[in-house]
Amino acid sequence: MAFSSPTTDTLTGVLERIIFLNEETHFTIAEFRPEGRDEKVTITGPLPGAQCGETLHLRGTWTRHAQHGEQFKVESFKAELPSSVYGIRKYLGSGLVPGIGKVYANKIVDAFGTDTFRVLSEESARLRGVPGIGKVRAAAIKQAWDDQRALREIHIFLQTYGVTTAQCVKLVRRYGHEARQILLSEPYRVAREIDGIGFKTADKIAINLGYANDAAPRIDAGLLFSMETLQEEGHTALREADLAAHATQLLETSHDRVVARIAALVEQKQLIAHAPGVENPLPGSALIQLPHNDRAEQKIASAIVRLTKVASGLPPIKTDAAVVWAEQKAGFEFAEQQRAALRHALLSKVSILTGGPGTGKTTILRALVEILRAKKVRVHLAAPTGRAAQRLAETTGGFASTIHRLLKYDPARGGFTANDSAPLATDFLVVDEASMLDTRLAAALFQAIPSRAHLLLVGDTDQLPSVGAGNVLKDIIASATATDATLSLPVTRLNVIYRQKGQSQIVTTAHAINGGDPSLPPSTPDLHSIQAWSDLTFVIADSAEDCLAKTIALCTEFVPKHYPWFDPKRDVQVLAPMHKGVAGVGNFNQQLQAALNPRGKSVRGPGGEFRAGDKVIQLRNNYDKNLFNGDIGSIKEVSPEDATITADFDGEISTFDRGELSDLALAYAISIHKSQGSEYPVVIVPLLKAHFMMLQRNLLYTAITRGKKKVFLVGEPAAYAMAVRNSESKLRTTHLRAKIAALA
């Protein structure tokens, strides 16, 4: 199955009519009359500052819309002022210049013809000779004309330096008429201040402007970019030598010069340096951090130590008696590990519970919540994602919320309402899926816990680490379990499988993966040979195309036939290791949409078409809508006329306009990373050797443990073995453990 990209084309002509314009993104749908053609064509894309009557030179691709036919999708453009009387009249009459509507446009053009623009720019006093235009109106027209011309010049200037149309919009929106001067004098500033304009774009502009390869502003910007790049890989700190090496390669400049600029940035406090530890005193081993990561880790460490050193606010609880009471309510005796976990949670201000699937974490949480309720303790349950919070509520019988909702984000202030000055009104906080806590979220959460409250962190350290930077749960565990640990913080590790008496193939396979056993679980190359009663099956596929076909067949045929109580759209989730390729997230979504939801009105967004009934995922936090990265919902309505969609996210109904469609993507298939904290009735995991860059033990383990009832692995047995054997997930460099040790 081959996929070819559309051929780039060019088009020149006159902008006739703007049908739709998003003021925020400048996304435009317009009628366009190409040179040499009588008929108009529809063009779509960002056209900032473009006005009716202008001659546009477009670059883009031809596409075909299911309802509206052939369209030209604009990637970039250049505009010229119209030179004909017809174009000038259309241009001025478009409402571009305040004070000039169609009536006055006709009067001005009747008076000056093709000389109109020169008169507006150089001889604006002559406007007063036009009937109906007095001194005040003439001055206003002149000012509006000058403002518009300046804006056009900025766009033209920026585009000559390779700045894209979308980036132009962001620059002009931020800096206005000063955009040109700021870019000329401080090109690297825009990389720090403008989202979507990174170091590489700013560096390209700076080099074109004549900046030297080893100029201090260039190296400083490169160092900060290196820190931010490596932060995206999960690091909150870097060895000085590693930072210097990364920046030297990036900038292709002198290593000594880079080292000198690191020292300068540390002195300016744009970087924070921590002296080499006793265990690693070598030159270059100092840890370097961005200030916000240093502050976040300091807040986490301070909060944990504060909690451990303040007396409990819980009412008196006879711990052993409470455990026996919980066992009687449950109807069975707990294992000693489970009893220990309950005792630790009740007696210690901060405790950790970790273990894989089926080891009894749910049993402990349910018992703990029942004990605390019986004692009238204010207990709060939270998790990083909506799905994880929902699951926590179901398993404990209590109310659970996402951490963001618990802390009550205030968009106006740009921060959380609950904080160290206004702590949560709680006596006991349980945080599930704590392995997903990144440094910034953990800092905000831990600060908001009152000093007399208890904190229980629950998580599986063998899963993928947090999407954001940091290694919070593992660092805290390491601080508590080190041989020289001074932190009083019990850690309970559950390692005995209780679920279904160990008979669940999902559970046993997950633990086998964790133990490094590459033996293939029950497998078959034929869908008809699958044992429907089994909860995990490996379906052998001999190619990416075969993997795609069998995955679609599982969704559309096998699951509906054998498990009719599962909805293929709602209950089946494909989890792919990679985004691109035949067996990647993108193609799976296209193919599954075509198979499961092929018809109906649609609205096109940056990531494809959306139809009523489609499953979608939120791609970024949107506090105004109370939606967060990773939330999955279903589209209820689409309105092609005004390009809006309405979606239901677990009862949260939200409407998205065209400018917000980039926040959504189809979710028939999602990445394994996006699935963290969620569980699905049926999980299908494509697994191919072509995914080798992502084939890691913790990735496969995470994918399998997302399945509640059924898991299907579809792919090559060799890929499964590769993933199990690859236990070397990228180590994250942090400074949290050292900070905790220094305070404990």
XYZ file of C-alpha atoms in Angstrom:
744
model
C 0.000 0.000 0.000
C 1.745 3.160 -1.149
C 0.924 6.693 -0.100
C 2.028 9.663 -2.212
C 1.987 13.291 -1.128
C 0.202 15.950 -3.263
C 2.333 17.899 -5.718
C 3.078 21.519 -4.817
C 1.684 24.022 -7.337
C 1.609 27.810 -7.821
C -1.309 30.090 -8.631
C -1.502 33.815 -9.412
C -4.649 35.888 -9.573
C -7.027 38.290 -7.825
C -8.666 37.723 -4.443
C -12.355 38.243 -5.218
C -14.303 37.497 -2.037
C -13.542 36.320 1.502
C -16.129 33.707 2.500
C -14.756 32.902 5.965
C -12.008 34.413 8.126
C -10.845 33.293 11.565
C -9.521 36.468 13.194
C -7.333 34.495 15.596
C -5.576 32.113 13.201
C -6.227 34.003 9.950
C -7.493 30.787 8.394
C -9.417 31.919 5.318
C -11.834 30.458 2.803
C -12.076 32.699 -0.244
C -13.032 33.010 -3.912
C -10.050 33.543 -6.176
C -9.844 34.396 -9.892
C -6.644 32.921 -11.387
C -4.948 34.695 -14.269
C -6.014 33.333 -17.626
C -9.120 31.601 -16.219
C -12.695 32.847 -16.323
C -14.033 30.705 -13.522
C -13.306 31.346 -9.852
C -11.715 28.755 -7.569
C -11.952 28.239 -3.811
C -8.756 28.726 -1.823
C -8.221 27.811 1.844
C -5.442 28.497 4.334
C -3.885 31.292 6.420
C -3.949 34.616 4.507
C -3.051 37.312 7.064
C -3.542 40.825 5.753
C -4.780 39.679 2.328
C -7.559 41.880 0.961
C -10.090 41.674 -1.831
C -8.750 43.145 -5.044
C -5.125 42.237 -4.317
C -3.052 40.175 -6.678
C -1.878 37.073 -4.799
C 0.944 34.725 -5.723
C -0.007 31.455 -4.047
C 1.961 28.294 -3.346
C 0.136 25.154 -2.241
C -1.653 21.982 -3.333
C -4.888 21.086 -5.049
C -7.308 19.055 -2.913
C -10.837 17.749 -3.356
C -13.458 18.322 -0.685
C -16.243 15.756 -0.454
C -18.941 18.448 -0.518
C -17.330 21.509 -2.061
C -15.226 19.952 -4.792
C -11.823 21.149 -5.965
C -9.957 23.561 -3.677
C -6.486 25.073 -3.532
C -4.837 24.690 -0.123
C -2.482 27.632 0.443
C 0.875 26.985 2.096
C 2.398 30.443 1.512
C 1.599 33.572 -0.439
C 2.818 36.984 -1.545
C 0.500 39.896 -2.158
C 0.695 42.874 -4.485
C -1.455 45.960 -4.414
C -3.915 45.955 -7.291
C -2.951 48.062 -10.301
C -6.248 48.168 -12.211
C -9.110 50.545 -11.462
C -11.355 47.506 -10.888
C -8.900 45.987 -8.378
C -8.295 49.280 -6.561
C -12.031 49.919 -6.277
C -12.567 46.390 -4.882
C -9.610 46.732 -2.533
C -10.658 50.026 -0.971
C -14.325 49.048 -0.883
C -13.647 45.877 1.091
C -13.709 47.704 4.424
C -9.954 47.411 4.817
C -9.444 51.078 5.643
C -11.724 52.449 8.362
C -13.649 55.402 6.964
C -13.652 54.055 3.390
C -16.633 51.933 2.433
C -17.891 51.181 -1.063
C -19.372 54.671 -1.504
C -16.209 56.574 -0.621
C -14.032 54.006 -2.414
C -15.910 54.726 -5.628
C -15.598 58.494 -5.081
C -11.839 58.306 -4.384
C -11.118 56.001 -7.322
C -13.304 58.124 -9.619
C -11.169 61.107 -8.592
C -7.672 59.557 -8.806
C -7.958 56.362 -10.879
C -4.826 54.218 -10.942
C -2.989 56.988 -9.059
C -5.125 56.396 -5.940
C -2.545 54.585 -3.818
C 0.176 57.177 -4.507
C -2.225 59.957 -3.507
C -3.102 58.165 -0.254
C 0.578 57.691 0.582
C 2.113 60.977 -0.609
C -0.581 63.579 -1.242
C -3.345 62.727 1.216
C -4.344 66.406 1.474
C -5.924 65.979 -1.973
C -8.551 63.697 -0.354
C -10.322 66.825 0.913
C -11.225 67.601 -2.698
C -13.364 64.462 -2.826
C -17.034 65.209 -2.084
C -17.962 64.314 1.502
C -14.393 64.021 2.836
C -13.459 66.755 5.282
C -10.351 67.405 7.346
C -11.123 64.885 10.120
C -12.164 62.085 7.754
C -9.138 62.694 5.516
C -6.775 62.467 8.513
C -8.436 59.261 9.716
C -8.203 57.696 6.244
C -4.534 58.690 6.004
C -3.741 57.137 9.435
C -5.611 53.917 8.656
C -3.883 53.667 5.277
C -0.431 54.124 6.849
C -1.173 51.476 9.501
C -2.289 48.956 6.900
C 0.727 49.686 4.685
C 3.093 49.193 7.629
C 1.472 45.872 8.433
C 1.853 44.745 4.809
C 5.501 45.760 4.777
C 6.163 43.775 7.952
C 4.647 40.663 6.416
C 6.651 41.105 3.226
C 9.850 41.721 5.190
C 9.375 38.701 7.402
C 8.637 36.397 4.492
C 11.911 37.372 2.811
C 13.704 35.786 5.769
C 11.884 32.505 5.487
C 9.289 33.228 8.163
C 6.107 31.349 7.377
C 2.727 33.015 7.107
C 1.571 31.519 10.399
C 4.730 32.745 12.123
C 4.186 36.225 10.651
C 0.770 36.290 12.259
C 2.223 35.443 15.669
C 5.003 38.026 15.401
C 2.738 40.859 14.323
C 0.140 39.916 16.935
C 2.815 40.068 19.673
C 4.934 43.026 18.584
C 2.729 45.016 16.198
C 4.658 47.581 14.165
C 7.798 46.864 16.194
C 8.034 43.312 14.815
C 10.532 44.266 12.122
C 12.839 46.191 14.457
C 12.780 43.505 17.142
C 13.607 40.835 14.590
C 16.525 42.924 13.270
C 17.974 43.801 16.676
C 17.031 40.733 18.800
C 16.286 37.779 16.509
C 16.741 35.202 19.283
C 14.256 36.983 21.506
C 11.383 35.783 19.332
C 12.407 32.155 19.933
C 11.931 32.713 23.681
C 8.711 34.714 23.475
C 6.749 33.383 20.488
C 5.221 29.913 20.625
C 5.835 28.173 17.305
C 8.992 30.117 16.415
C 11.852 28.062 17.728
C 15.580 28.487 17.862
C 16.199 27.098 14.380
C 13.937 29.648 12.691
C 15.394 32.507 14.745
C 18.923 31.244 14.034
C 18.260 31.119 10.303
C 17.074 34.729 10.411
C 20.036 35.810 12.571
C 22.576 34.184 10.240
C 20.915 35.939 7.279
C 21.230 39.194 9.207
C 24.983 38.646 9.588
C 25.353 37.253 13.114
C 28.731 35.554 13.679
C 28.796 31.822 14.294
C 30.231 32.298 17.778
C 28.295 35.434 18.744
C 27.318 35.401 22.412
C 23.569 35.914 21.746
C 23.640 32.964 19.341
C 25.424 30.603 21.739
C 23.213 31.684 24.655
C 20.081 31.004 22.626
C 21.515 27.663 21.481
C 22.269 26.614 25.057
C 18.761 27.457 26.243
C 17.333 25.643 23.217
C 19.460 22.591 24.050
C 18.143 22.614 27.596
C 14.546 22.861 26.374
C 15.098 20.137 23.753
C 16.516 17.715 26.308
C 13.735 18.691 28.714
C 11.288 17.337 26.119
C 13.089 13.987 26.485
C 12.211 14.030 30.188
C 15.330 15.569 31.749
C 15.044 18.310 34.344
C 18.823 18.587 34.688
C 21.886 17.924 32.541
C 25.536 17.302 33.220
C 27.480 20.373 32.171
C 29.619 18.241 29.845
C 26.533 16.774 28.138
C 24.988 20.226 27.698
C 28.220 21.615 26.241
C 28.549 18.691 23.836
C 24.928 18.984 22.672
C 25.149 22.753 22.112
C 28.543 22.522 20.386
C 27.152 20.035 17.880
C 23.981 22.067 17.380
C 25.795 25.363 16.813
C 28.868 23.952 15.043
C 31.089 26.297 16.993
C 33.939 26.274 19.534
C 33.479 23.956 22.526
C 35.513 26.291 24.760
C 33.319 29.211 23.730
C 30.202 27.203 24.646
C 31.624 26.296 28.075
C 32.413 29.963 28.701
C 28.841 30.976 27.848
C 27.441 28.316 30.210
C 29.383 29.999 33.009
C 28.080 33.413 31.911
C 24.452 32.231 31.867
C 24.895 30.677 35.326
C 26.246 34.002 36.600
C 23.225 35.764 35.039
C 20.955 33.151 36.704
C 19.469 32.144 33.360
C 20.840 28.691 34.216
C 21.226 27.110 37.651
C 24.350 25.060 38.422
C 24.634 22.445 41.189
C 28.142 21.540 42.226
C 29.409 18.016 41.410
C 28.451 15.443 44.025
C 30.948 13.492 46.106
C 30.190 10.404 44.012
C 31.097 12.227 40.780
C 33.565 15.087 41.368
C 34.994 15.184 37.829
C 35.054 18.437 35.807
C 31.901 18.871 33.751
C 29.793 16.754 36.116
C 27.989 19.728 37.669
C 24.252 19.523 37.031
C 22.706 22.386 35.070
C 19.013 23.277 35.260
C 16.601 25.781 33.839
C 15.361 27.965 36.719
C 11.744 26.777 36.517
C 12.796 23.117 36.820
C 15.045 23.944 39.778
C 12.188 25.784 41.511
C 9.671 22.989 40.826
C 11.948 20.286 42.255
C 12.695 22.472 45.278
C 8.954 22.832 45.920
C 8.441 19.052 45.674
C 11.315 18.312 48.057
C 10.224 20.972 50.539
C 6.606 19.759 50.527
C 7.538 16.101 51.093
C 9.911 16.913 53.948
C 7.355 19.310 55.470
C 4.670 16.614 55.446
C 6.927 13.996 57.045
C 7.933 16.331 59.893
C 4.457 17.550 60.916
C 2.171 15.450 63.127
C -0.858 13.729 61.622
C -4.236 15.425 61.739
C -6.178 12.137 61.581
C -8.379 11.109 64.490
C -7.053 8.206 66.622
C -7.235 4.963 64.624
C -6.433 1.511 66.041
C -4.626 0.415 62.941
C -4.629 -3.356 63.426
C -8.307 -3.349 64.381
C -9.121 -1.161 61.373
C -7.368 -3.626 59.045
C -9.349 -6.550 60.511
C -12.580 -4.557 60.122
C -11.726 -3.853 56.461
C -11.043 -7.561 55.885
C -14.443 -8.461 57.326
C -16.117 -5.940 55.025
C -14.233 -7.315 52.033
C -15.096 -10.912 52.957
C -11.534 -12.269 52.781
C -8.193 -11.978 54.528
C -5.583 -9.660 53.084
C -2.064 -10.788 52.344
C 0.657 -9.496 54.650
C 1.906 -7.067 51.956
C -1.587 -5.595 51.687
C -1.942 -5.258 55.469
C 1.442 -3.537 55.599
C 0.386 -1.077 52.891
C -2.746 -0.159 54.867
C -0.784 0.293 58.094
C 1.801 2.481 56.346
C -0.883 4.707 54.812
C -2.645 5.192 58.173
C 0.481 5.667 60.301
C 2.828 7.568 57.952
C 2.210 11.066 56.661
C 3.626 10.171 53.246
C 3.650 6.633 51.854
C 3.978 4.919 48.495
C 2.210 1.880 47.113
C 3.572 0.362 43.922
C 2.979 -2.834 41.995
C 1.892 -4.277 38.668
C -1.592 -5.324 37.493
C -3.476 -7.862 39.573
C -1.332 -7.374 42.689
C -4.100 -5.949 44.846
C -3.647 -2.176 44.731
C -7.394 -1.723 44.185
C -8.224 -3.885 47.211
C -6.008 -1.738 49.420
C -7.438 1.552 48.129
C -11.021 0.392 48.620
C -10.269 -0.744 52.178
C -8.385 2.467 52.984
C -11.218 4.697 51.769
C -13.765 2.690 53.802
C -11.673 2.999 56.975
C -11.198 6.759 56.508
C -14.889 7.316 55.809
C -15.849 5.375 58.906
C -13.650 7.769 60.886
C -15.209 10.830 59.172
C -11.895 11.750 57.578
C -11.948 14.197 54.672
C -10.403 12.070 51.941
C -9.715 13.254 48.394
C -8.939 10.988 45.443
C -7.109 12.293 42.375
C -5.347 11.111 39.233
C -3.526 12.860 36.372
C -6.135 12.000 33.700
C -9.909 11.967 33.510
C -10.054 8.258 32.658
C -7.763 7.366 35.561
C -9.859 9.484 37.933
C -13.045 7.812 36.718
C -11.526 4.361 37.261
C -10.330 5.355 40.747
C -13.842 6.498 41.649
C -15.370 3.239 40.383
C -12.954 0.994 42.268
C -13.160 2.838 45.597
C -16.778 3.949 45.535
C -15.684 7.528 46.224
C -15.498 10.726 44.215
C -12.286 11.270 42.287
C -11.132 14.135 40.117
C -8.220 15.017 37.898
C -5.392 16.849 39.610
C -6.085 19.926 37.486
C -9.719 20.007 38.593
C -8.758 19.350 42.205
C -6.377 22.329 42.208
C -8.926 24.511 40.318
C -7.019 26.222 37.556
C -7.800 29.942 37.214
C -7.285 31.086 33.579
C -7.358 34.744 34.583
C -4.422 34.311 36.974
C -2.674 31.660 34.914
C -2.288 29.391 37.927
C -4.065 27.098 40.368
C -6.456 28.420 42.993
C -5.267 25.810 45.504
C -1.645 26.425 46.514
C 0.595 26.842 49.565
C -1.282 30.002 50.565
C -4.715 28.421 50.015
C -4.236 24.678 50.656
C -6.733 21.943 49.885
C -9.386 21.275 52.533
C -8.380 17.659 53.002
C -7.076 15.285 55.655
C -5.953 12.525 53.315
C -5.004 12.708 49.635
C -4.685 9.591 47.457
C -3.008 10.086 44.079
C -3.358 7.173 41.658
C -1.227 6.660 38.534
C 1.496 8.674 40.251
C 4.081 7.482 37.714
C 2.469 9.999 35.347
C 3.276 12.972 37.595
C 5.722 15.317 35.922
C 7.777 17.799 37.903
C 5.631 20.893 37.330
C 2.303 19.223 38.153
C 3.750 17.443 41.197
C 5.139 20.735 42.500
C 1.747 22.432 42.217
C -0.037 19.486 43.849
C 2.343 18.859 46.742
C 2.458 22.542 47.651
C -1.315 22.573 48.044
C -1.417 19.699 50.570
C -1.972 20.987 54.134
C 0.826 20.113 56.569
C -1.281 17.817 58.816
C -2.722 15.818 55.909
C -1.579 12.377 54.713
C -0.404 11.663 51.169
C -0.507 8.236 49.515
C 1.110 7.899 46.089
C -0.035 4.861 44.103
C 1.594 3.852 40.855
C 3.353 1.285 38.734
C 6.993 2.267 38.271
C 7.387 -0.220 35.419
C 5.078 1.773 33.166
C 6.212 4.551 30.863
C 7.419 7.648 32.689
C 5.489 10.920 32.651
C 5.021 12.707 29.339
C 6.346 15.886 30.924
C 9.846 16.256 32.335
C 10.881 14.553 35.542
C 10.918 11.190 37.256
C 8.992 12.135 40.367
C 7.699 8.808 41.679
C 10.951 6.922 41.048
C 13.009 9.750 42.589
C 10.897 9.805 45.743
C 11.103 6.003 46.043
C 14.884 6.148 45.538
C 15.146 8.829 48.250
C 13.178 6.677 50.679
C 14.857 3.337 49.956
C 18.506 4.395 49.636
C 20.864 2.745 52.136
C 21.733 6.139 53.608
C 18.141 7.448 53.454
C 17.125 9.870 56.195
C 13.594 10.331 54.818
C 10.911 8.521 56.832
C 8.704 7.340 54.012
C 7.548 3.692 53.707
C 7.342 2.088 50.272
C 5.205 -1.033 49.779
C 5.960 -3.088 46.676
C 3.263 -5.603 45.749
C 4.624 -8.537 43.758
C 2.068 -11.339 44.242
C -0.633 -11.712 41.565
C -4.149 -12.063 42.976
C -6.416 -11.112 40.073
C -8.406 -14.127 38.857
C -6.036 -16.309 40.910
C -3.327 -15.630 38.391
C -5.290 -17.026 35.478
C -5.609 -13.771 33.512
C -3.413 -13.974 30.440
C -3.211 -10.161 30.414
C -1.791 -10.153 33.935
C 0.567 -13.094 33.496
C 1.857 -11.752 30.160
C 2.438 -8.306 31.668
C 4.484 -9.779 34.498
C 6.370 -12.043 32.087
C 7.281 -8.982 30.002
C 8.406 -7.190 33.149
C 10.552 -10.174 34.052
C 12.235 -10.153 30.649
C 10.621 -13.350 29.325
C 10.357 -13.014 25.508
C 8.209 -16.151 25.107
C 5.304 -15.423 22.813
C 1.847 -15.552 24.443
C -0.879 -17.708 22.794
C -0.719 -16.891 19.083
C -2.342 -17.573 15.731
C -1.976 -16.180 12.190
C -5.681 -16.624 11.533
C -8.455 -14.552 13.086
C -10.823 -17.512 12.799
C -8.558 -19.533 15.102
C -8.636 -17.031 17.981
C -9.947 -18.521 21.215
C -12.717 -16.032 21.979
C -12.634 -16.858 25.718
C -8.960 -15.926 26.067
C -8.279 -12.386 27.281
C -4.984 -12.017 25.348
C -3.980 -13.279 21.903
C -1.030 -12.563 19.638
C -2.253 -12.375 16.023
C 0.699 -12.998 13.720
C 1.021 -10.604 10.749
C 3.795 -10.870 8.183
C 3.828 -7.221 7.009
C 2.625 -3.743 7.866
C -0.206 -4.087 5.359
C -1.234 -7.445 6.881
C -1.102 -5.882 10.350
C -3.346 -3.025 9.184
C -5.859 -5.386 7.535
C -6.076 -7.724 10.544
C -6.437 -4.827 12.987
C -9.324 -3.396 10.972
C -10.906 -6.852 10.722
C -10.688 -7.252 14.511
C -12.465 -3.910 14.986
C -15.124 -4.345 12.326
C -15.746 -8.107 12.257
C -14.264 -10.190 15.072
C -15.180 -8.031 18.073
C -18.798 -7.296 16.925
C -19.332 -11.003 16.161
C -17.858 -12.525 19.327
C -18.377 -9.706 21.840
C -21.537 -7.872 20.699
C -21.723 -6.031 24.036
C -18.611 -4.034 23.055
C -19.086 -0.982 20.829
C -16.261 -0.973 18.212
C -15.991 2.813 18.348
C -16.418 3.374 22.074
C -14.894 0.261 23.652
C -12.113 -0.766 21.252
C -8.867 1.194 21.362
C -5.923 0.751 18.992
C -2.622 1.677 20.680
C 0.224 2.148 18.226
C 3.901 2.642 19.107
C 4.448 5.249 16.356
C 2.507 7.978 14.570
C 3.731 7.547 10.995
C 3.749 4.679 8.546
C 1.191 2.149 7.351
C 0.754 0.834 10.915
C 1.022 4.245 12.546
C -1.587 6.252 14.440
C -2.321 8.571 11.517
C -3.094 5.899 8.931
C -4.978 3.710 11.401
C -7.296 6.635 12.149
C -7.998 7.279 8.468
C -8.695 3.629 7.740
C -10.781 3.007 10.863
C -12.841 6.147 10.291
C -13.547 4.949 6.752
C -14.551 1.525 8.084
C -16.526 2.514 11.201
C -17.890 5.972 10.382
C -17.681 6.463 6.607
C -20.489 8.900 5.837
C -22.095 12.111 7.004
C -21.542 15.834 7.119
C -17.978 16.769 7.932
C -15.770 19.635 8.998
C -12.158 19.643 7.914
C -9.497 20.480 10.470
C -5.685 20.498 10.229
C -5.602 16.772 11.073
C -8.310 15.617 8.675
C -12.093 15.405 8.553
C -14.367 15.157 11.581
C -17.844 13.590 11.399
C -20.632 13.105 13.918
C -19.909 9.847 15.756
C -16.119 10.100 15.447
C -13.991 9.346 18.498
C -11.600 12.244 19.197
C -8.802 13.094 21.605
C -7.942 16.483 23.121
C -4.309 17.351 22.335
C -3.627 20.159 24.816
C -4.885 21.483 28.114
C -7.771 23.903 27.674
C -8.719 25.247 31.052
C -11.557 27.368 29.671
C -13.274 24.212 28.391
C -12.179 22.130 31.381
C -10.505 19.719 28.970
C -7.032 18.284 29.270
C -4.415 16.654 27.089
C -5.429 13.028 26.502
C -9.168 13.385 27.221
C -11.180 11.221 24.794
C -14.676 12.108 23.628
C -17.215 11.593 20.874
C -18.442 14.115 18.294
C -22.171 14.730 18.631
C -22.754 17.425 15.998
C -20.915 19.018 13.083
C -21.840 22.238 11.332
C -20.081 22.621 7.966
C -21.722 26.043 7.489
C -19.867 27.703 10.365
C -17.131 25.035 10.623
C -17.876 24.021 14.228
C -18.160 20.687 15.980
C -19.694 19.752 19.331
C -18.181 16.870 21.296
C -18.993 15.020 24.507
C -16.060 14.279 26.839
C -17.519 12.081 29.584
C -20.446 14.460 30.026
C -18.424 17.622 29.373
C -20.065 19.117 26.246
C -17.780 21.475 24.320
C -18.058 23.309 21.016
C -14.960 23.880 18.868
C -14.745 26.534 16.155
C -12.445 26.285 13.164
C -9.557 27.921 14.990
C -9.747 25.290 17.737
C -9.873 22.203 15.534
C -6.092 21.834 15.789
C -6.667 20.898 19.457
C -8.429 17.704 18.340
C -7.435 14.535 16.525
C -9.221 11.316 15.647
C -8.833 8.734 18.399
C -9.758 5.380 16.889
C -6.017 4.886 17.302
C -3.767 6.774 19.717
C -0.149 6.451 20.773
C 0.736 4.234 23.701
C 2.127 7.291 25.475
C -1.286 8.991 25.201
C -2.961 5.949 26.777
C -1.211 6.326 30.132
C -3.624 6.467 33.009
C -6.495 5.015 30.982
C -8.050 1.576 30.616
C -10.177 0.285 27.765
C -12.417 -2.788 27.488
C -10.612 -3.956 24.335
C -7.069 -2.995 23.336
C -5.371 -3.782 20.006
C -1.615 -3.219 19.749
C 0.138 -3.301 16.342
C 3.705 -4.478 16.843
C 6.220 -4.520 13.994
C 9.978 -4.557 13.613
C 9.572 -1.266 11.728
C 8.643 0.228 15.117
C 12.169 -0.618 16.381
C 12.874 2.930 17.599
C 10.019 2.634 20.085
C 10.188 -1.062 20.978
C 10.931 -1.016 24.685
C 9.843 -3.253 27.525
C 8.014 -0.504 29.448
C 6.183 0.587 26.292
C 4.846 -2.928 25.626
C 4.064 -3.432 29.329
C 2.105 -0.157 29.431
C 0.125 -1.036 26.290
C -0.906 -4.481 27.541
C -1.935 -3.230 30.980
C -4.361 -0.732 29.415
C -6.691 -3.629 28.492
C -9.465 -4.459 30.967
C -11.131 -7.403 29.215
C -9.373 -8.252 25.936
C -5.965 -7.539 24.435
C -4.889 -8.390 20.886
C -1.271 -7.998 19.824
C -1.056 -7.881 16.033
C 2.293 -8.132 14.299
C 5.611 -9.893 14.108
C 6.814 -12.243 16.883
C 10.344 -10.891 16.439
C 9.092 -7.398 17.277
C 7.581 -8.712 20.523
C 10.895 -10.308 21.495
C 12.788 -7.107 20.592
C 10.562 -5.052 22.874
C 10.804 -7.462 25.829
C 14.599 -7.690 25.598
C 15.026 -3.918 25.366
C 14.840 -2.858 28.998
C 17.128 0.128 28.532
C 14.551 2.865 28.488
C 16.204 6.269 28.371
C 17.388 7.297 31.820
C 16.228 10.726 32.913
C 18.591 13.119 34.607
C 17.014 15.014 37.503
C 18.123 16.760 40.700
C 15.080 15.953 42.841
C 16.668 13.111 44.784
C 19.598 15.322 45.783
C 17.228 18.095 46.862
C 15.207 15.725 49.060
C 18.393 14.348 50.652
C 19.644 17.871 51.383
C 16.424 18.778 53.231
C 15.583 15.478 54.951
